[in-house]
Amino acid sequence: ETGVTQTPRHLVMGMTNKKSLKCEQHLGHNAMYWYKQSAKKPLELMFVYSLEERVENNSVPSRFSPECPNSSHLFLHLHTLQPEDSALYLCASSQSGTSSRGRGEKLFFGSGTQLSVL
Amino acid sequence: AQSVSQHNHHVILSEAASLELGCNYSYGGTVNLFWYVQYPGQHLQLLLKYFSGDPLVKGIKGFEAEFIKSKFSFNLRKPSVQWSDTAEYFCAVFSTDSWGKLQFGAGTQVVVTP
């Protein structure tokens, strides 16, 4: 266990559904991340939160909406997704050093949510 | 249990030395294999990947890796390292045999001294 917990582990949803992915870290970190991993593609960074402030949004479609209510919890709200959004969504956390932007210290990953959009 | 093992946690070497980082996995099924690098103060970046075909793959910055299916290994190599290669290196395996889960190794911290 890495100290980063993601739920649910698997999710199947229709294109008109609204669902949320949850991530919780128990490591006392101050930065959290959402990554997307598709089969045969490398990781894609979606969002970065540092000290509960979104500091990076890598041109992610608005049907993905992140929320970081506190430094331990991160959500990814999903609505009107497309079949091509089917992927593994990974949450990660890190402890930012001198930078307040939460960049790049050692990342601890959750196990991911395998999402299938029908 | 299914896992990804990186053999060394810390490696220190001098510039121009050769680097080889070991990675073994225990998954069955079809695997996609990746090496990621995290430079100080930066996010993870992809170094190289293997999906199918030639088991010797070349990536960015002079890195290469060889997939040996019989040994369940995907070792990373660079013939001559530079100080700028100081980083943490992660092996990752995406397996169809494990619910499509991406599993990372624990990482190897590489320090290259001038």
PDB file of C-alpha atoms in Angstrom:
ATOM      1  CA  GLU A   1       0.000   0.000   0.000  1.00  0.00           C
ATOM      2  CA  THR A   2       1.343   3.407  -0.936  1.00  0.00           C
ATOM      3  CA  GLY A   3      -0.878   5.467   1.390  1.00  0.00           C
ATOM      4  CA  VAL A   4      -3.003   6.693  -1.513  1.00  0.00           C
ATOM      5  CA  THR A   5      -6.464   5.141  -1.743  1.00  0.00           C
ATOM      6  CA  GLN A   6      -8.733   5.393  -4.745  1.00  0.00           C
ATOM      7  CA  THR A   7     -12.383   4.405  -5.007  1.00  0.00           C
ATOM      8  CA  PRO A   8     -14.061   2.832  -6.788  1.00  0.00           C
ATOM      9  CA  ARG A   9     -11.587   0.344  -8.273  1.00  0.00           C
ATOM     10  CA  HIS A  10     -13.804  -0.205 -11.292  1.00  0.00           C
ATOM     11  CA  LEU A  11     -16.587   1.922 -12.769  1.00  0.00           C
ATOM     12  CA  VAL A  12     -18.872   1.381 -15.731  1.00  0.00           C
ATOM     13  CA  MET A  13     -20.998   4.317 -16.783  1.00  0.00           C
ATOM     14  CA  GLY A  14     -23.190   5.422 -19.642  1.00  0.00           C
ATOM     15  CA  MET A  15     -22.544   8.558 -21.605  1.00  0.00           C
ATOM     16  CA  THR A  16     -25.336  10.445 -19.839  1.00  0.00           C
ATOM     17  CA  ASN A  17     -24.341   9.473 -16.292  1.00  0.00           C
ATOM     18  CA  LYS A  18     -22.685  11.598 -13.663  1.00  0.00           C
ATOM     19  CA  LYS A  19     -20.168   9.909 -11.400  1.00  0.00           C
ATOM     20  CA  SER A  20     -17.230  10.866  -9.219  1.00  0.00           C
ATOM     21  CA  LEU A  21     -13.858   9.310  -8.551  1.00  0.00           C
ATOM     22  CA  LYS A  22     -12.409   9.713  -5.099  1.00  0.00           C
ATOM     23  CA  CYS A  23      -8.833   9.808  -3.910  1.00  0.00           C
ATOM     24  CA  GLU A  24      -7.584  10.024  -0.349  1.00  0.00           C
ATOM     25  CA  GLN A  25      -3.992  10.231   0.805  1.00  0.00           C
ATOM     26  CA  HIS A  26      -2.814   9.436   4.308  1.00  0.00           C
ATOM     27  CA  LEU A  27       0.750  10.671   3.883  1.00  0.00           C
ATOM     28  CA  GLY A  28       0.440  14.284   4.948  1.00  0.00           C
ATOM     29  CA  HIS A  29       1.322  15.453   1.447  1.00  0.00           C
ATOM     30  CA  ASN A  30       0.374  18.870   0.134  1.00  0.00           C
ATOM     31  CA  ALA A  31       0.087  18.159  -3.590  1.00  0.00           C
ATOM     32  CA  MET A  32      -2.268  15.827  -5.436  1.00  0.00           C
ATOM     33  CA  TYR A  33      -2.552  14.833  -9.067  1.00  0.00           C
ATOM     34  CA  TRP A  34      -4.900  13.154 -11.533  1.00  0.00           C
ATOM     35  CA  TYR A  35      -3.341  11.129 -14.343  1.00  0.00           C
ATOM     36  CA  LYS A  36      -4.988   9.242 -17.195  1.00  0.00           C
ATOM     37  CA  GLN A  37      -3.526   6.001 -18.454  1.00  0.00           C
ATOM     38  CA  SER A  38      -4.927   4.486 -21.635  1.00  0.00           C
ATOM     39  CA  ALA A  39      -3.850   1.156 -23.016  1.00  0.00           C
ATOM     40  CA  LYS A  40      -0.871   1.547 -25.315  1.00  0.00           C
ATOM     41  CA  LYS A  41      -0.352   5.147 -24.254  1.00  0.00           C
ATOM     42  CA  PRO A  42       1.851   6.711 -21.600  1.00  0.00           C
ATOM     43  CA  LEU A  43       0.537   8.516 -18.579  1.00  0.00           C
ATOM     44  CA  GLU A  44      -1.173  11.816 -19.254  1.00  0.00           C
ATOM     45  CA  LEU A  45      -1.164  14.436 -16.522  1.00  0.00           C
ATOM     46  CA  MET A  46      -4.625  15.946 -16.147  1.00  0.00           C
ATOM     47  CA  PHE A  47      -4.676  18.158 -13.057  1.00  0.00           C
ATOM     48  CA  VAL A  48      -2.366  19.236 -10.267  1.00  0.00           C
ATOM     49  CA  TYR A  49      -3.465  20.651  -6.936  1.00  0.00           C
ATOM     50  CA  SER A  50      -0.989  22.233  -4.569  1.00  0.00           C
ATOM     51  CA  LEU A  51      -2.109  23.403  -1.150  1.00  0.00           C
ATOM     52  CA  GLU A  52      -5.697  22.864  -2.365  1.00  0.00           C
ATOM     53  CA  GLU A  53      -5.221  25.264  -5.254  1.00  0.00           C
ATOM     54  CA  ARG A  54      -5.384  24.016  -8.840  1.00  0.00           C
ATOM     55  CA  VAL A  55      -2.047  24.924 -10.347  1.00  0.00           C
ATOM     56  CA  GLU A  56      -2.197  22.983 -13.577  1.00  0.00           C
ATOM     57  CA  ASN A  57      -4.867  21.913 -16.016  1.00  0.00           C
ATOM     58  CA  ASN A  58      -3.482  20.225 -19.096  1.00  0.00           C
ATOM     59  CA  SER A  59      -6.184  21.096 -21.599  1.00  0.00           C
ATOM     60  CA  VAL A  60      -8.590  18.599 -20.158  1.00  0.00           C
ATOM     61  CA  PRO A  61     -12.164  18.679 -21.525  1.00  0.00           C
ATOM     62  CA  SER A  62     -14.726  20.306 -19.264  1.00  0.00           C
ATOM     63  CA  ARG A  63     -16.595  17.011 -18.853  1.00  0.00           C
ATOM     64  CA  PHE A  64     -13.855  16.269 -16.290  1.00  0.00           C
ATOM     65  CA  SER A  65     -14.139  18.474 -13.232  1.00  0.00           C
ATOM     66  CA  PRO A  66     -11.691  18.149 -10.333  1.00  0.00           C
ATOM     67  CA  GLU A  67     -12.339  19.143  -6.762  1.00  0.00           C
ATOM     68  CA  CYS A  68      -9.902  19.343  -3.869  1.00  0.00           C
ATOM     69  CA  PRO A  69     -11.770  20.186  -0.659  1.00  0.00           C
ATOM     70  CA  ASN A  70      -8.697  19.705   1.534  1.00  0.00           C
ATOM     71  CA  SER A  71      -5.134  18.493   1.233  1.00  0.00           C
ATOM     72  CA  SER A  72      -6.082  14.865   1.862  1.00  0.00           C
ATOM     73  CA  HIS A  73      -8.933  14.454  -0.602  1.00  0.00           C
ATOM     74  CA  LEU A  74      -9.238  14.813  -4.335  1.00  0.00           C
ATOM     75  CA  PHE A  75     -12.246  14.131  -6.512  1.00  0.00           C
ATOM     76  CA  LEU A  76     -12.756  13.856 -10.243  1.00  0.00           C
ATOM     77  CA  HIS A  77     -16.344  14.545 -11.255  1.00  0.00           C
ATOM     78  CA  LEU A  78     -17.398  12.990 -14.524  1.00  0.00           C
ATOM     79  CA  HIS A  79     -20.365  13.913 -16.709  1.00  0.00           C
ATOM     80  CA  THR A  80     -21.396  13.210 -20.281  1.00  0.00           C
ATOM     81  CA  LEU A  81     -18.242  11.243 -20.959  1.00  0.00           C
ATOM     82  CA  GLN A  82     -17.353   9.688 -24.292  1.00  0.00           C
ATOM     83  CA  PRO A  83     -16.293   6.092 -24.963  1.00  0.00           C
ATOM     84  CA  GLU A  84     -12.760   7.314 -25.693  1.00  0.00           C
ATOM     85  CA  ASP A  85     -12.573   8.464 -22.069  1.00  0.00           C
ATOM     86  CA  SER A  86     -12.419   4.817 -21.008  1.00  0.00           C
ATOM     87  CA  ALA A  87      -9.073   4.442 -19.261  1.00  0.00           C
ATOM     88  CA  LEU A  88      -7.330   3.941 -15.964  1.00  0.00           C
ATOM     89  CA  TYR A  89      -7.428   7.086 -13.849  1.00  0.00           C
ATOM     90  CA  LEU A  90      -4.629   7.380 -11.366  1.00  0.00           C
ATOM     91  CA  CYS A  91      -4.353   9.660  -8.391  1.00  0.00           C
ATOM     92  CA  ALA A  92      -0.991  10.568  -6.925  1.00  0.00           C
ATOM     93  CA  SER A  93       0.320  12.725  -4.134  1.00  0.00           C
ATOM     94  CA  SER A  94       3.623  14.290  -3.204  1.00  0.00           C
ATOM     95  CA  GLN A  95       5.158  16.580  -0.646  1.00  0.00           C
ATOM     96  CA  SER A  96       6.163  19.826  -2.206  1.00  0.00           C
ATOM     97  CA  GLY A  97       9.501  21.259  -1.074  1.00  0.00           C
ATOM     98  CA  THR A  98      10.396  24.880  -1.559  1.00  0.00           C
ATOM     99  CA  SER A  99       7.980  25.298  -4.429  1.00  0.00           C
ATOM    100  CA  SER A 100       4.365  26.050  -3.613  1.00  0.00           C
ATOM    101  CA  ARG A 101       3.289  24.692  -6.989  1.00  0.00           C
ATOM    102  CA  GLY A 102       3.542  21.088  -5.879  1.00  0.00           C
ATOM    103  CA  ARG A 103       5.886  20.059  -8.634  1.00  0.00           C
ATOM    104  CA  GLY A 104       7.567  16.810  -8.957  1.00  0.00           C
ATOM    105  CA  GLU A 105       8.791  15.459  -5.667  1.00  0.00           C
ATOM    106  CA  LYS A 106       8.490  11.703  -5.382  1.00  0.00           C
ATOM    107  CA  LEU A 107       5.019  10.676  -6.402  1.00  0.00           C
ATOM    108  CA  PHE A 108       2.991   8.088  -4.571  1.00  0.00           C
ATOM    109  CA  PHE A 109       0.311   6.538  -6.745  1.00  0.00           C
ATOM    110  CA  GLY A 110      -3.005   4.980  -5.885  1.00  0.00           C
ATOM    111  CA  SER A 111      -4.123   1.764  -7.541  1.00  0.00           C
ATOM    112  CA  GLY A 112      -6.346   3.588  -9.980  1.00  0.00           C
ATOM    113  CA  THR A 113      -9.957   3.471 -11.103  1.00  0.00           C
ATOM    114  CA  GLN A 114     -10.590   1.489 -14.253  1.00  0.00           C
ATOM    115  CA  LEU A 115     -13.312   3.425 -16.044  1.00  0.00           C
ATOM    116  CA  SER A 116     -15.395   2.074 -18.889  1.00  0.00           C
ATOM    117  CA  VAL A 117     -17.777   4.405 -20.716  1.00  0.00           C
ATOM    118  CA  LEU A 118     -20.479   2.667 -22.732  1.00  0.00           C
TER     119      LEU A 118
ATOM    120  CA  ALA B   1       1.353 -11.568  -5.850  1.00  0.00           C
ATOM    121  CA  GLN B   2       1.651  -9.564  -9.020  1.00  0.00           C
ATOM    122  CA  SER B   3       4.365  -6.976  -8.740  1.00  0.00           C
ATOM    123  CA  VAL B   4       7.019  -4.878 -10.408  1.00  0.00           C
ATOM    124  CA  SER B   5      10.483  -5.073  -8.885  1.00  0.00           C
ATOM    125  CA  GLN B   6      13.315  -2.655  -9.406  1.00  0.00           C
ATOM    126  CA  HIS B   7      16.568  -4.110  -8.247  1.00  0.00           C
ATOM    127  CA  ASN B   8      18.324  -1.036  -6.905  1.00  0.00           C
ATOM    128  CA  HIS B   9      16.931   1.762  -4.802  1.00  0.00           C
ATOM    129  CA  HIS B  10      19.952   4.028  -5.145  1.00  0.00           C
ATOM    130  CA  VAL B  11      22.692   4.130  -7.751  1.00  0.00           C
ATOM    131  CA  ILE B  12      25.647   6.517  -7.691  1.00  0.00           C
ATOM    132  CA  LEU B  13      27.973   6.690 -10.647  1.00  0.00           C
ATOM    133  CA  SER B  14      30.356   9.044 -12.388  1.00  0.00           C
ATOM    134  CA  GLU B  15      29.775  10.843 -15.650  1.00  0.00           C
ATOM    135  CA  ALA B  16      30.536   8.724 -18.715  1.00  0.00           C
ATOM    136  CA  ALA B  17      29.889   5.510 -16.807  1.00  0.00           C
ATOM    137  CA  SER B  18      27.372   3.048 -18.166  1.00  0.00           C
ATOM    138  CA  LEU B  19      24.014   2.638 -16.483  1.00  0.00           C
ATOM    139  CA  GLU B  20      21.780  -0.394 -16.273  1.00  0.00           C
ATOM    140  CA  LEU B  21      18.646  -0.479 -14.136  1.00  0.00           C
ATOM    141  CA  GLY B  22      16.854  -3.752 -13.640  1.00  0.00           C
ATOM    142  CA  CYS B  23      13.100  -4.250 -13.762  1.00  0.00           C
ATOM    143  CA  ASN B  24      11.249  -7.522 -13.366  1.00  0.00           C
ATOM    144  CA  TYR B  25       7.521  -8.111 -13.278  1.00  0.00           C
ATOM    145  CA  SER B  26       5.354 -11.020 -12.342  1.00  0.00           C
ATOM    146  CA  TYR B  27       2.253 -10.449 -14.478  1.00  0.00           C
ATOM    147  CA  GLY B  28       0.880 -12.772 -17.061  1.00  0.00           C
ATOM    148  CA  GLY B  29      -1.169 -11.788 -20.051  1.00  0.00           C
ATOM    149  CA  THR B  30      -0.271  -9.099 -22.511  1.00  0.00           C
ATOM    150  CA  VAL B  31       1.940  -6.387 -21.050  1.00  0.00           C
ATOM    151  CA  ASN B  32       2.802  -2.858 -22.032  1.00  0.00           C
ATOM    152  CA  LEU B  33       6.065  -1.772 -20.437  1.00  0.00           C
ATOM    153  CA  PHE B  34       7.265   1.719 -19.618  1.00  0.00           C
ATOM    154  CA  TRP B  35      10.188   3.523 -18.097  1.00  0.00           C
ATOM    155  CA  TYR B  36       9.411   6.921 -16.623  1.00  0.00           C
ATOM    156  CA  VAL B  37      11.858   9.471 -15.263  1.00  0.00           C
ATOM    157  CA  GLN B  38      11.316  12.161 -12.687  1.00  0.00           C
ATOM    158  CA  TYR B  39      13.961  14.887 -12.694  1.00  0.00           C
ATOM    159  CA  PRO B  40      14.348  16.998  -9.557  1.00  0.00           C
ATOM    160  CA  GLY B  41      11.496  19.446  -9.329  1.00  0.00           C
ATOM    161  CA  GLN B  42       9.614  18.036 -12.304  1.00  0.00           C
ATOM    162  CA  HIS B  43       6.738  15.693 -13.075  1.00  0.00           C
ATOM    163  CA  LEU B  44       7.067  12.206 -14.399  1.00  0.00           C
ATOM    164  CA  GLN B  45       8.134  12.005 -18.019  1.00  0.00           C
ATOM    165  CA  LEU B  46       8.090   9.056 -20.348  1.00  0.00           C
ATOM    166  CA  LEU B  47      11.529   7.745 -21.325  1.00  0.00           C
ATOM    167  CA  LEU B  48      10.452   4.861 -23.496  1.00  0.00           C
ATOM    168  CA  LYS B  49       7.776   2.241 -23.938  1.00  0.00           C
ATOM    169  CA  TYR B  50       7.310  -1.251 -25.295  1.00  0.00           C
ATOM    170  CA  PHE B  51       4.031  -2.503 -26.709  1.00  0.00           C
ATOM    171  CA  SER B  52       5.019  -5.105 -29.274  1.00  0.00           C
ATOM    172  CA  GLY B  53       7.559  -5.833 -31.994  1.00  0.00           C
ATOM    173  CA  ASP B  54      11.305  -5.320 -31.615  1.00  0.00           C
ATOM    174  CA  PRO B  55      12.124  -6.091 -27.975  1.00  0.00           C
ATOM    175  CA  LEU B  56      14.944  -3.537 -27.991  1.00  0.00           C
ATOM    176  CA  VAL B  57      13.373  -0.121 -27.739  1.00  0.00           C
ATOM    177  CA  LYS B  58      15.073   3.233 -27.905  1.00  0.00           C
ATOM    178  CA  GLY B  59      13.851   6.250 -26.032  1.00  0.00           C
ATOM    179  CA  ILE B  60      14.783   9.830 -25.475  1.00  0.00           C
ATOM    180  CA  LYS B  61      18.164  11.089 -24.279  1.00  0.00           C
ATOM    181  CA  GLY B  62      20.073   8.019 -25.391  1.00  0.00           C
ATOM    182  CA  PHE B  63      18.213   5.522 -23.226  1.00  0.00           C
ATOM    183  CA  GLU B  64      17.222   2.068 -24.405  1.00  0.00           C
ATOM    184  CA  ALA B  65      15.532  -0.926 -22.831  1.00  0.00           C
ATOM    185  CA  GLU B  66      15.293  -4.578 -23.713  1.00  0.00           C
ATOM    186  CA  PHE B  67      12.206  -6.704 -23.152  1.00  0.00           C
ATOM    187  CA  ILE B  68      13.120 -10.313 -22.401  1.00  0.00           C
ATOM    188  CA  LYS B  69       9.827 -12.161 -22.185  1.00  0.00           C
ATOM    189  CA  SER B  70      11.320 -15.382 -20.852  1.00  0.00           C
ATOM    190  CA  LYS B  71      12.871 -13.496 -17.955  1.00  0.00           C
ATOM    191  CA  PHE B  72       9.918 -11.155 -17.371  1.00  0.00           C
ATOM    192  CA  SER B  73      12.416  -8.319 -17.508  1.00  0.00           C
ATOM    193  CA  PHE B  74      12.617  -4.860 -19.027  1.00  0.00           C
ATOM    194  CA  ASN B  75      15.998  -3.424 -18.107  1.00  0.00           C
ATOM    195  CA  LEU B  76      16.943   0.159 -18.852  1.00  0.00           C
ATOM    196  CA  ARG B  77      20.381   1.052 -20.186  1.00  0.00           C
ATOM    197  CA  LYS B  78      22.446   4.046 -21.164  1.00  0.00           C
ATOM    198  CA  PRO B  79      26.029   3.590 -22.364  1.00  0.00           C
ATOM    199  CA  SER B  80      27.376   6.897 -21.040  1.00  0.00           C
ATOM    200  CA  VAL B  81      25.535   8.951 -18.456  1.00  0.00           C
ATOM    201  CA  GLN B  82      25.664  12.675 -17.920  1.00  0.00           C
ATOM    202  CA  TRP B  83      25.215  14.746 -14.803  1.00  0.00           C
ATOM    203  CA  SER B  84      21.800  15.775 -16.158  1.00  0.00           C
ATOM    204  CA  ASP B  85      20.651  12.139 -15.916  1.00  0.00           C
ATOM    205  CA  THR B  86      20.426  12.524 -12.152  1.00  0.00           C
ATOM    206  CA  ALA B  87      16.796  11.617 -11.456  1.00  0.00           C
ATOM    207  CA  GLU B  88      14.484   8.936 -10.182  1.00  0.00           C
ATOM    208  CA  TYR B  89      13.587   6.208 -12.645  1.00  0.00           C
ATOM    209  CA  PHE B  90      10.378   4.193 -12.499  1.00  0.00           C
ATOM    210  CA  CYS B  91       9.542   1.020 -14.324  1.00  0.00           C
ATOM    211  CA  ALA B  92       5.826   0.527 -14.949  1.00  0.00           C
ATOM    212  CA  VAL B  93       3.798  -2.366 -16.301  1.00  0.00           C
ATOM    213  CA  PHE B  94       0.294  -2.240 -17.762  1.00  0.00           C
ATOM    214  CA  SER B  95      -1.119  -5.725 -17.864  1.00  0.00           C
ATOM    215  CA  THR B  96      -4.312  -7.062 -19.367  1.00  0.00           C
ATOM    216  CA  ASP B  97      -4.039  -9.803 -16.770  1.00  0.00           C
ATOM    217  CA  SER B  98      -4.517  -7.440 -13.838  1.00  0.00           C
ATOM    218  CA  TRP B  99      -7.721  -5.596 -14.660  1.00  0.00           C
ATOM    219  CA  GLY B 100      -5.775  -3.137 -16.788  1.00  0.00           C
ATOM    220  CA  LYS B 101      -3.951  -1.813 -13.765  1.00  0.00           C
ATOM    221  CA  LEU B 102      -0.776   0.195 -14.183  1.00  0.00           C
ATOM    222  CA  GLN B 103       1.761  -0.937 -11.626  1.00  0.00           C
ATOM    223  CA  PHE B 104       4.866   1.064 -10.817  1.00  0.00           C
ATOM    224  CA  GLY B 105       8.079  -0.201  -9.363  1.00  0.00           C
ATOM    225  CA  ALA B 106       9.408   1.505  -6.264  1.00  0.00           C
ATOM    226  CA  GLY B 107      11.818   3.598  -8.285  1.00  0.00           C
ATOM    227  CA  THR B 108      15.600   3.895  -8.468  1.00  0.00           C
ATOM    228  CA  GLN B 109      17.289   7.114  -7.456  1.00  0.00           C
ATOM    229  CA  VAL B 110      20.241   7.700  -9.778  1.00  0.00           C
ATOM    230  CA  VAL B 111      22.899  10.236  -8.874  1.00  0.00           C
ATOM    231  CA  VAL B 112      25.540  11.076 -11.452  1.00  0.00           C
ATOM    232  CA  THR B 113      28.610  12.824 -10.080  1.00  0.00           C
ATOM    233  CA  PRO B 114      30.712  15.170 -12.230  1.00  0.00           C
TER     234      PRO B 114
END
